[in-house]
Amino acid sequence: MNKTQLIDKVAEKMGSSKTDAKVAVEAFLESITETLEERDPVQIVGFGTFRTSERQARKGRNPQTGEEIQIPATTVATFSVGKDLKEKLKSSSEDKGAVTRSASAAPAVKGKKPAEKKKGSSKK
């Protein structure tokens, strides 16, 4: 879904004009952007949290030349899915018959090592 489609959907849900929906969507996005620019998180309970994260400077490589380059530090926006949204997505994927792990695929057991071979008991 792109921004225009979102505006159309909001207009439909609000029962208002696309112009009013466009104003609402743009105000919403602008508010989130301004808050993130101030490095403050935006938490929408049940939906998720937008926050900023600092990425440290690091070394990388130019994929065309292989030359080592310095990638500068930067600030990025991140989004963490809220509990309610996560549950809705989980239940909707189960309703659609999404691929799930089969019963035969047992989860790994933490703390157990694979059985070791006994020394000196190899067959020749």
CSV table of N, CA and C in Angstrom, one decimal:
chain,number,residue,atom,x,y,z
A,1,MET,N,0.8,-1.2,0.0
A,1,MET,CA,0.0,0.0,0.0
A,1,MET,C,0.9,1.2,0.0
A,2,ASN,N,0.6,2.2,-0.9
A,2,ASN,CA,1.4,3.4,-0.9
A,2,ASN,C,0.6,4.5,-0.2
A,3,LYS,N,1.1,5.7,-0.2
A,3,LYS,CA,0.5,6.8,0.5
A,3,LYS,C,-0.9,7.2,0.0
A,4,THR,N,-1.0,7.2,-1.3
A,4,THR,CA,-2.3,7.5,-2.0
A,4,THR,C,-3.4,6.5,-1.6
A,5,GLN,N,-3.0,5.2,-1.6
A,5,GLN,CA,-3.9,4.2,-1.2
A,5,GLN,C,-4.3,4.2,0.2
A,6,LEU,N,-3.3,4.6,1.1
A,6,LEU,CA,-3.6,4.8,2.5
A,6,LEU,C,-4.6,5.9,2.7
A,7,ILE,N,-4.4,7.0,2.0
A,7,ILE,CA,-5.3,8.2,2.1
A,7,ILE,C,-6.7,7.7,1.6
A,8,ASP,N,-6.8,7.0,0.6
A,8,ASP,CA,-8.1,6.5,0.1
A,8,ASP,C,-8.8,5.6,1.2
A,9,LYS,N,-8.0,4.8,1.8
A,9,LYS,CA,-8.6,3.9,2.8
A,9,LYS,C,-9.0,4.6,4.1
A,10,VAL,N,-8.2,5.6,4.5
A,10,VAL,CA,-8.6,6.5,5.6
A,10,VAL,C,-9.9,7.2,5.3
A,11,ALA,N,-10.0,7.8,4.1
A,11,ALA,CA,-11.2,8.5,3.7
A,11,ALA,C,-12.4,7.6,3.8
A,12,GLU,N,-12.3,6.4,3.3
A,12,GLU,CA,-13.4,5.4,3.4
A,12,GLU,C,-13.8,5.1,4.8
A,13,LYS,N,-12.8,4.8,5.7
A,13,LYS,CA,-13.0,4.5,7.1
A,13,LYS,C,-13.6,5.7,7.8
A,14,MET,N,-13.2,6.9,7.5
A,14,MET,CA,-13.7,8.1,8.2
A,14,MET,C,-15.0,8.5,7.7
A,15,GLY,N,-15.4,8.1,6.5
A,15,GLY,CA,-16.6,8.6,5.8
A,15,GLY,C,-16.4,10.0,5.5
A,16,SER,N,-15.2,10.4,5.1
A,16,SER,CA,-15.0,11.8,4.7
A,16,SER,C,-14.3,11.9,3.3
A,17,SER,N,-14.0,13.2,3.0
A,17,SER,CA,-13.4,13.4,1.6
A,17,SER,C,-12.0,13.0,1.7
A,18,LYS,N,-11.4,12.7,0.5
A,18,LYS,CA,-10.0,12.4,0.3
A,18,LYS,C,-9.1,13.5,0.8
A,19,THR,N,-9.6,14.8,0.6
A,19,THR,CA,-8.9,15.9,1.0
A,19,THR,C,-8.7,16.0,2.5
A,20,ASP,N,-9.8,15.7,3.3
A,20,ASP,CA,-9.7,15.6,4.7
A,20,ASP,C,-8.8,14.5,5.2
A,21,ALA,N,-8.9,13.4,4.5
A,21,ALA,CA,-8.1,12.2,4.9
A,21,ALA,C,-6.6,12.5,4.6
A,22,LYS,N,-6.3,13.2,3.5
A,22,LYS,CA,-5.0,13.5,3.1
A,22,LYS,C,-4.4,14.4,4.2
A,23,VAL,N,-5.1,15.4,4.7
A,23,VAL,CA,-4.7,16.3,5.7
A,23,VAL,C,-4.4,15.5,7.0
A,24,ALA,N,-5.2,14.6,7.3
A,24,ALA,CA,-5.1,13.8,8.5
A,24,ALA,C,-3.8,12.9,8.4
A,25,VAL,N,-3.7,12.2,7.3
A,25,VAL,CA,-2.5,11.3,7.1
A,25,VAL,C,-1.2,12.1,7.1
A,26,GLU,N,-1.2,13.2,6.4
A,26,GLU,CA,0.0,14.0,6.4
A,26,GLU,C,0.4,14.6,7.7
A,27,ALA,N,-0.6,15.0,8.5
A,27,ALA,CA,-0.4,15.5,9.8
A,27,ALA,C,0.2,14.4,10.8
A,28,PHE,N,-0.4,13.2,10.6
A,28,PHE,CA,0.1,12.1,11.4
A,28,PHE,C,1.6,11.8,11.1
A,29,LEU,N,1.9,11.7,9.8
A,29,LEU,CA,3.2,11.4,9.4
A,29,LEU,C,4.2,12.5,9.8
A,30,GLU,N,3.8,13.7,9.6
A,30,GLU,CA,4.6,14.9,10.0
A,30,GLU,C,4.9,14.9,11.5
A,31,SER,N,3.9,14.5,12.3
A,31,SER,CA,4.0,14.5,13.8
A,31,SER,C,5.1,13.4,14.2
A,32,ILE,N,5.0,12.3,13.5
A,32,ILE,CA,5.9,11.2,13.8
A,32,ILE,C,7.3,11.6,13.4
A,33,THR,N,7.5,12.2,12.3
A,33,THR,CA,8.8,12.7,11.8
A,33,THR,C,9.4,13.7,12.7
A,34,GLU,N,8.6,14.7,13.1
A,34,GLU,CA,9.1,15.8,14.0
A,34,GLU,C,9.6,15.2,15.3
A,35,THR,N,8.8,14.3,15.8
A,35,THR,CA,9.2,13.7,17.1
A,35,THR,C,10.4,12.9,17.0
A,36,LEU,N,10.6,12.1,15.9
A,36,LEU,CA,11.8,11.3,15.7
A,36,LEU,C,13.0,12.2,15.5
A,37,GLU,N,12.8,13.4,14.8
A,37,GLU,CA,13.9,14.3,14.6
A,37,GLU,C,14.4,14.8,16.0
A,38,GLU,N,13.6,14.9,17.0
A,38,GLU,CA,14.0,15.3,18.3
A,38,GLU,C,14.5,14.1,19.1
A,39,ARG,N,14.7,12.9,18.5
A,39,ARG,CA,15.2,11.7,19.1
A,39,ARG,C,14.3,11.1,20.1
A,40,ASP,N,13.0,11.5,20.1
A,40,ASP,CA,12.0,10.9,21.1
A,40,ASP,C,11.3,9.8,20.4
A,41,PRO,N,10.9,8.7,21.1
A,41,PRO,CA,10.1,7.6,20.6
A,41,PRO,C,8.7,8.0,20.4
A,42,VAL,N,8.0,7.4,19.5
A,42,VAL,CA,6.5,7.5,19.3
A,42,VAL,C,5.9,6.2,19.6
A,43,GLN,N,5.2,6.0,20.7
A,43,GLN,CA,4.6,4.8,21.1
A,43,GLN,C,3.1,4.8,20.8
A,44,ILE,N,2.6,4.0,20.0
A,44,ILE,CA,1.1,3.8,19.8
A,44,ILE,C,0.8,2.5,20.3
A,45,VAL,N,0.2,2.5,21.5
A,45,VAL,CA,-0.1,1.3,22.3
A,45,VAL,C,-0.9,0.3,21.4
A,46,GLY,N,-0.5,-0.9,21.4
A,46,GLY,CA,-1.2,-1.9,20.6
A,46,GLY,C,-0.7,-2.0,19.1
A,47,PHE,N,-0.1,-0.9,18.6
A,47,PHE,CA,0.3,-0.9,17.2
A,47,PHE,C,1.8,-1.1,17.2
A,48,GLY,N,2.6,-0.2,17.9
A,48,GLY,CA,4.0,-0.4,17.8
A,48,GLY,C,4.7,0.9,18.3
A,49,THR,N,6.0,0.9,18.2
A,49,THR,CA,6.8,2.0,18.6
A,49,THR,C,7.8,2.4,17.5
A,50,PHE,N,7.8,3.7,17.2
A,50,PHE,CA,8.9,4.2,16.3
A,50,PHE,C,9.9,4.8,17.2
A,51,ARG,N,11.2,4.6,16.9
A,51,ARG,CA,12.3,5.2,17.6
A,51,ARG,C,13.5,5.3,16.7
A,52,THR,N,14.4,6.1,17.2
A,52,THR,CA,15.7,6.3,16.4
A,52,THR,C,16.8,5.4,17.1
A,53,SER,N,17.7,5.1,16.2
A,53,SER,CA,18.8,4.3,16.7
A,53,SER,C,20.1,4.8,16.0
A,54,GLU,N,21.2,4.9,16.8
A,54,GLU,CA,22.4,5.4,16.3
A,54,GLU,C,23.3,4.3,15.7
A,55,ARG,N,23.7,4.4,14.5
A,55,ARG,CA,24.6,3.4,13.9
A,55,ARG,C,26.0,4.0,14.0
A,56,GLN,N,26.9,3.2,14.5
A,56,GLN,CA,28.3,3.7,14.6
A,56,GLN,C,29.0,3.7,13.2
A,57,ALA,N,30.0,4.5,13.1
A,57,ALA,CA,30.8,4.5,11.9
A,57,ALA,C,31.5,3.1,11.8
A,58,ARG,N,31.7,2.7,10.6
A,58,ARG,CA,32.3,1.4,10.4
A,58,ARG,C,33.0,1.3,9.0
A,59,LYS,N,33.9,0.3,8.9
A,59,LYS,CA,34.5,0.1,7.6
A,59,LYS,C,33.7,-0.8,6.7
A,60,GLY,N,33.7,-0.5,5.4
A,60,GLY,CA,33.0,-1.3,4.5
A,60,GLY,C,33.8,-1.5,3.2
A,61,ARG,N,33.2,-2.1,2.2
A,61,ARG,CA,34.0,-2.2,0.9
A,61,ARG,C,33.1,-1.8,-0.2
A,62,ASN,N,33.7,-1.1,-1.2
A,62,ASN,CA,33.0,-0.7,-2.4
A,62,ASN,C,32.8,-2.0,-3.2
A,63,PRO,N,31.6,-2.5,-3.5
A,63,PRO,CA,31.4,-3.7,-4.1
A,63,PRO,C,31.9,-3.8,-5.5
A,64,GLN,N,32.1,-2.7,-6.2
A,64,GLN,CA,32.6,-2.7,-7.6
A,64,GLN,C,34.1,-2.8,-7.6
A,65,THR,N,34.8,-2.1,-6.7
A,65,THR,CA,36.2,-2.0,-6.7
A,65,THR,C,36.9,-2.9,-5.7
A,66,GLY,N,36.2,-3.2,-4.6
A,66,GLY,CA,36.7,-3.9,-3.5
A,66,GLY,C,37.5,-3.0,-2.6
A,67,GLU,N,37.6,-1.7,-2.9
A,67,GLU,CA,38.3,-0.8,-2.1
A,67,GLU,C,37.6,-0.6,-0.7
A,68,GLU,N,38.4,-0.6,0.4
A,68,GLU,CA,37.9,-0.4,1.7
A,68,GLU,C,37.5,1.1,1.8
A,69,ILE,N,36.3,1.3,2.4
A,69,ILE,CA,35.8,2.7,2.6
A,69,ILE,C,35.3,2.9,4.0
A,70,GLN,N,35.2,4.1,4.4
A,70,GLN,CA,34.7,4.4,5.8
A,70,GLN,C,33.3,4.8,5.7
A,71,ILE,N,32.4,4.1,6.3
A,71,ILE,CA,31.0,4.4,6.3
A,71,ILE,C,30.7,5.3,7.6
A,72,PRO,N,30.2,6.5,7.4
A,72,PRO,CA,30.0,7.4,8.6
A,72,PRO,C,28.9,6.9,9.5
A,73,ALA,N,29.0,7.4,10.7
A,73,ALA,CA,27.9,7.1,11.7
A,73,ALA,C,26.6,7.8,11.2
A,74,THR,N,25.5,7.2,11.5
A,74,THR,CA,24.2,7.8,11.1
A,74,THR,C,23.1,7.4,12.1
A,75,THR,N,22.0,8.1,12.0
A,75,THR,CA,20.8,7.9,12.8
A,75,THR,C,19.8,7.3,11.9
A,76,VAL,N,19.1,6.2,12.3
A,76,VAL,CA,18.1,5.5,11.5
A,76,VAL,C,16.8,5.4,12.3
A,77,ALA,N,15.7,5.3,11.6
A,77,ALA,CA,14.4,5.1,12.3
A,77,ALA,C,14.2,3.6,12.3
A,78,THR,N,13.6,3.1,13.5
A,78,THR,CA,13.3,1.7,13.6
A,78,THR,C,11.8,1.6,14.1
A,79,PHE,N,11.2,0.5,13.9
A,79,PHE,CA,9.8,0.2,14.3
A,79,PHE,C,9.7,-1.1,15.0
A,80,SER,N,9.2,-1.1,16.2
A,80,SER,CA,8.9,-2.4,16.9
A,80,SER,C,7.4,-2.6,16.9
A,81,VAL,N,7.0,-3.8,16.5
A,81,VAL,CA,5.6,-4.2,16.4
A,81,VAL,C,5.0,-4.3,17.8
A,82,GLY,N,3.8,-3.8,18.0
A,82,GLY,CA,3.2,-3.9,19.3
A,82,GLY,C,2.5,-5.2,19.5
A,83,LYS,N,2.1,-5.6,20.7
A,83,LYS,CA,1.5,-6.9,21.0
A,83,LYS,C,0.2,-7.1,20.3
A,84,ASP,N,-0.7,-6.2,20.3
A,84,ASP,CA,-2.0,-6.4,19.6
A,84,ASP,C,-1.8,-6.6,18.1
A,85,LEU,N,-1.0,-5.8,17.4
A,85,LEU,CA,-0.7,-5.9,16.0
A,85,LEU,C,-0.1,-7.3,15.7
A,86,LYS,N,0.9,-7.7,16.6
A,86,LYS,CA,1.6,-8.9,16.4
A,86,LYS,C,0.6,-10.1,16.4
A,87,GLU,N,-0.4,-10.0,17.4
A,87,GLU,CA,-1.4,-11.1,17.6
A,87,GLU,C,-2.3,-11.1,16.4
A,88,LYS,N,-2.7,-9.9,15.9
A,88,LYS,CA,-3.6,-9.9,14.7
A,88,LYS,C,-2.9,-10.5,13.5
A,89,LEU,N,-1.7,-10.1,13.3
A,89,LEU,CA,-0.9,-10.7,12.1
A,89,LEU,C,-0.7,-12.2,12.3
A,90,LYS,N,-0.5,-12.6,13.5
A,90,LYS,CA,-0.3,-14.1,13.7
A,90,LYS,C,-1.6,-14.8,13.4
A,91,SER,N,-2.7,-14.3,13.9
A,91,SER,CA,-4.0,-15.0,13.7
A,91,SER,C,-4.4,-14.9,12.3
A,92,SER,N,-4.2,-13.8,11.6
A,92,SER,CA,-4.6,-13.7,10.2
A,92,SER,C,-3.7,-14.7,9.3
A,93,SER,N,-2.5,-14.9,9.7
A,93,SER,CA,-1.6,-15.8,8.9
A,93,SER,C,-2.0,-17.2,9.1
A,94,GLU,N,-2.5,-17.5,10.3
A,94,GLU,CA,-2.9,-18.9,10.6
A,94,GLU,C,-4.3,-19.1,9.9
A,95,ASP,N,-5.1,-18.1,9.8
A,95,ASP,CA,-6.4,-18.3,9.1
A,95,ASP,C,-6.2,-18.5,7.6
A,96,LYS,N,-5.1,-18.0,7.1
A,96,LYS,CA,-4.9,-18.1,5.6
A,96,LYS,C,-4.1,-19.4,5.3
A,97,GLY,N,-3.8,-20.2,6.3
A,97,GLY,CA,-3.1,-21.5,6.1
A,97,GLY,C,-1.6,-21.3,5.9
A,98,ALA,N,-1.0,-20.3,6.6
A,98,ALA,CA,0.4,-20.1,6.4
A,98,ALA,C,1.2,-21.3,6.8
A,99,VAL,N,2.4,-21.4,6.2
A,99,VAL,CA,3.3,-22.5,6.5
A,99,VAL,C,3.7,-22.4,7.9
A,100,THR,N,3.5,-23.4,8.7
A,100,THR,CA,4.0,-23.5,10.0
A,100,THR,C,5.0,-24.6,10.2
A,101,ARG,N,5.7,-24.6,11.3
A,101,ARG,CA,6.7,-25.7,11.5
A,101,ARG,C,5.9,-27.0,11.8
A,102,SER,N,6.4,-28.0,11.1
A,102,SER,CA,5.7,-29.3,11.3
A,102,SER,C,5.9,-29.9,12.7
A,103,ALA,N,5.1,-30.8,13.1
A,103,ALA,CA,5.2,-31.4,14.4
A,103,ALA,C,6.4,-32.2,14.6
A,104,SER,N,7.0,-32.7,13.5
A,104,SER,CA,8.2,-33.6,13.5
A,104,SER,C,9.4,-32.7,13.7
A,105,ALA,N,9.4,-31.5,13.5
A,105,ALA,CA,10.5,-30.6,13.6
A,105,ALA,C,10.6,-30.1,15.1
A,106,ALA,N,11.2,-30.9,15.9
A,106,ALA,CA,11.3,-30.5,17.4
A,106,ALA,C,12.2,-29.4,17.6
A,107,PRO,N,11.9,-28.5,18.5
A,107,PRO,CA,12.8,-27.4,18.8
A,107,PRO,C,14.1,-27.9,19.4
A,108,ALA,N,15.2,-27.1,19.2
A,108,ALA,CA,16.5,-27.5,19.8
A,108,ALA,C,16.4,-27.4,21.3
A,109,VAL,N,17.1,-28.3,21.9
A,109,VAL,CA,17.1,-28.3,23.4
A,109,VAL,C,18.4,-27.6,23.8
A,110,LYS,N,18.2,-26.5,24.6
A,110,LYS,CA,19.4,-25.8,25.1
A,110,LYS,C,20.2,-26.6,26.1
A,111,GLY,N,21.5,-26.4,26.1
A,111,GLY,CA,22.3,-27.0,27.1
A,111,GLY,C,22.8,-28.4,26.8
A,112,LYS,N,22.2,-29.1,25.8
A,112,LYS,CA,22.6,-30.4,25.5
A,112,LYS,C,23.6,-30.5,24.4
A,113,LYS,N,24.6,-31.3,24.5
A,113,LYS,CA,25.6,-31.4,23.5
A,113,LYS,C,25.3,-32.7,22.7
A,114,PRO,N,25.7,-32.8,21.5
A,114,PRO,CA,25.4,-34.0,20.7
A,114,PRO,C,26.3,-35.1,21.4
A,115,ALA,N,25.8,-36.4,21.2
A,115,ALA,CA,26.5,-37.5,21.8
A,115,ALA,C,27.9,-37.6,21.2
A,116,GLU,N,28.9,-37.9,22.0
A,116,GLU,CA,30.3,-38.0,21.5
A,116,GLU,C,30.6,-39.5,21.2
A,117,LYS,N,31.4,-39.7,20.2
A,117,LYS,CA,31.9,-41.0,19.9
A,117,LYS,C,32.9,-41.5,20.9
A,118,LYS,N,32.8,-42.8,21.2
A,118,LYS,CA,33.7,-43.4,22.1
A,118,LYS,C,35.1,-43.6,21.4
A,119,LYS,N,36.1,-43.3,22.1
A,119,LYS,CA,37.5,-43.5,21.5
A,119,LYS,C,37.8,-45.0,21.5
A,120,GLY,N,38.5,-45.4,20.5
A,120,GLY,CA,39.0,-46.7,20.4
A,120,GLY,C,38.0,-47.8,20.0
A,121,SER,N,36.8,-47.4,19.7
A,121,SER,CA,35.8,-48.4,19.4
A,121,SER,C,35.4,-48.4,17.9
A,122,SER,N,36.3,-47.8,17.1
A,122,SER,CA,35.9,-47.8,15.7
A,122,SER,C,36.1,-49.1,15.0
A,123,LYS,N,35.3,-49.5,14.1
A,123,LYS,CA,35.3,-50.8,13.4
A,123,LYS,C,36.3,-50.7,12.2
A,124,LYS,N,37.1,-51.8,12.0
A,124,LYS,CA,38.0,-51.8,10.9
A,124,LYS,C,37.8,-53.0,10.1
